[in-house]
Amino acid sequence: AAALRGARRGAAPVLRAQQRLFSSEADDLLNSEREGMDYDVVIVGAGPAGLSAAIRLKQLEAEKGREISVCVVEKAAEVGAHILSGNVFQPTALAELFPDWKEQGALGDESQLTPVKDDRFLFLTNETSSISAPSILIPPTLHNDGNYIISLGKLVRWLGEKAEEMGVEIYPGFPAGEVLYDDKGAVVGIATKDMGIGKDGQAKDTFMRGMELRAKQTLFAEGARGSCSEAVIKNFNLRANSDMQSYGLGIKEVWEVPEENITPGLVQHTFGWPLDSKTYGGSFLYHMKTNKILIG
């Protein structure tokens, strides 16, 4: 428990060295009883969804004059470390959480704020030619009036700071490893993964048993194919009578270029070449102040 609490705000967990373990001792450790902590709500994943949920729960209970204990676990070493994404951001939900988000610098200061100024949608016919789609043919969901080009990682770090100011406990570096169920089969929390296990599956000198984080409500905000979410989906057969999941392979990069080579606020999407007519896909280029191009 002390190591878990020590991980708040990105501090690395403290591992205490032990004497070399014999096989019987290692087995005992792997099957030993876990320590536990109790919360009103445990959230798995400190991304935009998980942190927004934590913040909103705190706000709702504060409006009623009540306290609620909320814990967020995150597998990355620090909040935002696993989020590399250029993003065209619609601020509607952020404005519901924080009406003064712009004054608070949620997306950066005025010199960094990049509103979308130009939307382009191109059909690539080959490696040197393209046809620009007229605006009237572009679906409304792809129009970005009032949106901003942002670093999603920076927004997540800001949300993490706001959540902690409200009393949310965030534990980076502790991935959820197991869903906990009661004797009636209801979800009652998660257990963090054991640490210090060798490739052979045996406990090493640095072994530390995972923690049980028990809660009245557990939210899974792990993203696509999160391990705990998949376990819950399988356990409750949540994909019954549903369409198959669809997945795509994506590549994302952030480029720093000379400022004279970018047009801040330009959003460009493409489809067509080099894909054939049977393959869905495309690319994006987002130009963000002061000298970054977000590409994927």
Short mmCIF file of N, CA, C and O in Angstrom, two decimals, residues 19 71 76 78 115 119 132 138 152 164 166 179 187 190 267 269 283 285 295:
data_model
loop_
_atom_site.label_atom_id
_atom_site.label_comp_id
_atom_site.label_asym_id
_atom_site.label_seq_id
_atom_site.Cartn_x
_atom_site.Cartn_y
_atom_site.Cartn_z
N GLN A 19 16.03 -11.53 0.16
CA GLN A 19 16.96 -12.61 -0.10
C GLN A 19 16.43 -13.44 -1.25
O GLN A 19 15.25 -13.44 -1.56
N CYS A 71 -10.35 6.77 -7.40
CA CYS A 71 -8.98 6.33 -7.67
C CYS A 71 -8.85 6.00 -9.15
O CYS A 71 -9.73 5.36 -9.73
N ALA A 76 0.99 3.57 -17.70
CA ALA A 76 2.16 4.36 -18.08
C ALA A 76 2.87 4.88 -16.85
O ALA A 76 2.27 5.05 -15.78
N GLU A 78 3.90 7.79 -16.25
CA GLU A 78 3.32 9.06 -15.83
C GLU A 78 2.11 9.34 -16.71
O GLU A 78 1.99 8.81 -17.82
N PRO A 115 -6.54 27.28 -33.59
CA PRO A 115 -7.87 27.00 -34.13
C PRO A 115 -7.77 26.53 -35.58
O PRO A 115 -6.88 26.94 -36.32
N ASP A 119 -9.89 23.58 -43.93
CA ASP A 119 -10.21 22.15 -44.02
C ASP A 119 -10.04 21.70 -45.47
O ASP A 119 -10.68 22.26 -46.37
N SER A 132 -9.30 17.68 -55.22
CA SER A 132 -9.85 18.24 -54.00
C SER A 132 -11.36 18.06 -53.97
O SER A 132 -12.06 18.41 -54.93
N ILE A 138 -18.46 16.98 -48.40
CA ILE A 138 -17.83 16.50 -47.18
C ILE A 138 -18.89 16.38 -46.08
O ILE A 138 -19.62 17.34 -45.81
N LEU A 152 -2.83 15.83 -27.71
CA LEU A 152 -3.71 15.13 -26.78
C LEU A 152 -2.96 14.79 -25.49
O LEU A 152 -3.54 14.80 -24.40
N GLU A 164 -6.29 15.80 -9.71
CA GLU A 164 -5.61 15.70 -8.42
C GLU A 164 -5.94 16.89 -7.53
O GLU A 164 -6.05 16.74 -6.30
N MET A 166 -8.69 18.22 -7.29
CA MET A 166 -10.03 17.94 -6.75
C MET A 166 -10.03 16.78 -5.76
O MET A 166 -11.07 16.44 -5.21
N VAL A 179 -9.70 -8.38 -12.88
CA VAL A 179 -10.99 -7.85 -12.45
C VAL A 179 -11.45 -8.66 -11.23
O VAL A 179 -11.38 -9.89 -11.23
N VAL A 187 -18.92 -7.14 -10.50
CA VAL A 187 -17.60 -6.50 -10.46
C VAL A 187 -17.48 -5.64 -9.21
O VAL A 187 -18.36 -4.81 -8.94
N ILE A 190 -10.63 -3.92 -9.02
CA ILE A 190 -9.54 -4.53 -9.80
C ILE A 190 -8.36 -4.82 -8.87
O ILE A 190 -8.29 -4.29 -7.76
N VAL A 267 -5.96 21.69 -41.71
CA VAL A 267 -6.32 20.29 -41.51
C VAL A 267 -6.51 19.66 -42.87
O VAL A 267 -7.33 20.11 -43.66
N HIS A 269 -7.05 15.89 -44.87
CA HIS A 269 -7.29 14.45 -44.90
C HIS A 269 -7.23 13.96 -46.34
O HIS A 269 -7.61 14.68 -47.26
N SER A 283 -5.00 9.27 -44.83
CA SER A 283 -3.95 9.93 -44.03
C SER A 283 -4.47 11.26 -43.51
O SER A 283 -5.52 11.76 -43.94
N LEU A 285 -2.88 15.25 -42.03
CA LEU A 285 -1.81 16.21 -41.73
C LEU A 285 -2.45 17.38 -41.00
O LEU A 285 -3.34 18.03 -41.54
N ILE A 295 1.11 13.98 -38.14
CA ILE A 295 0.90 13.19 -39.35
C ILE A 295 0.51 11.76 -38.99
O ILE A 295 0.97 11.21 -37.98
#
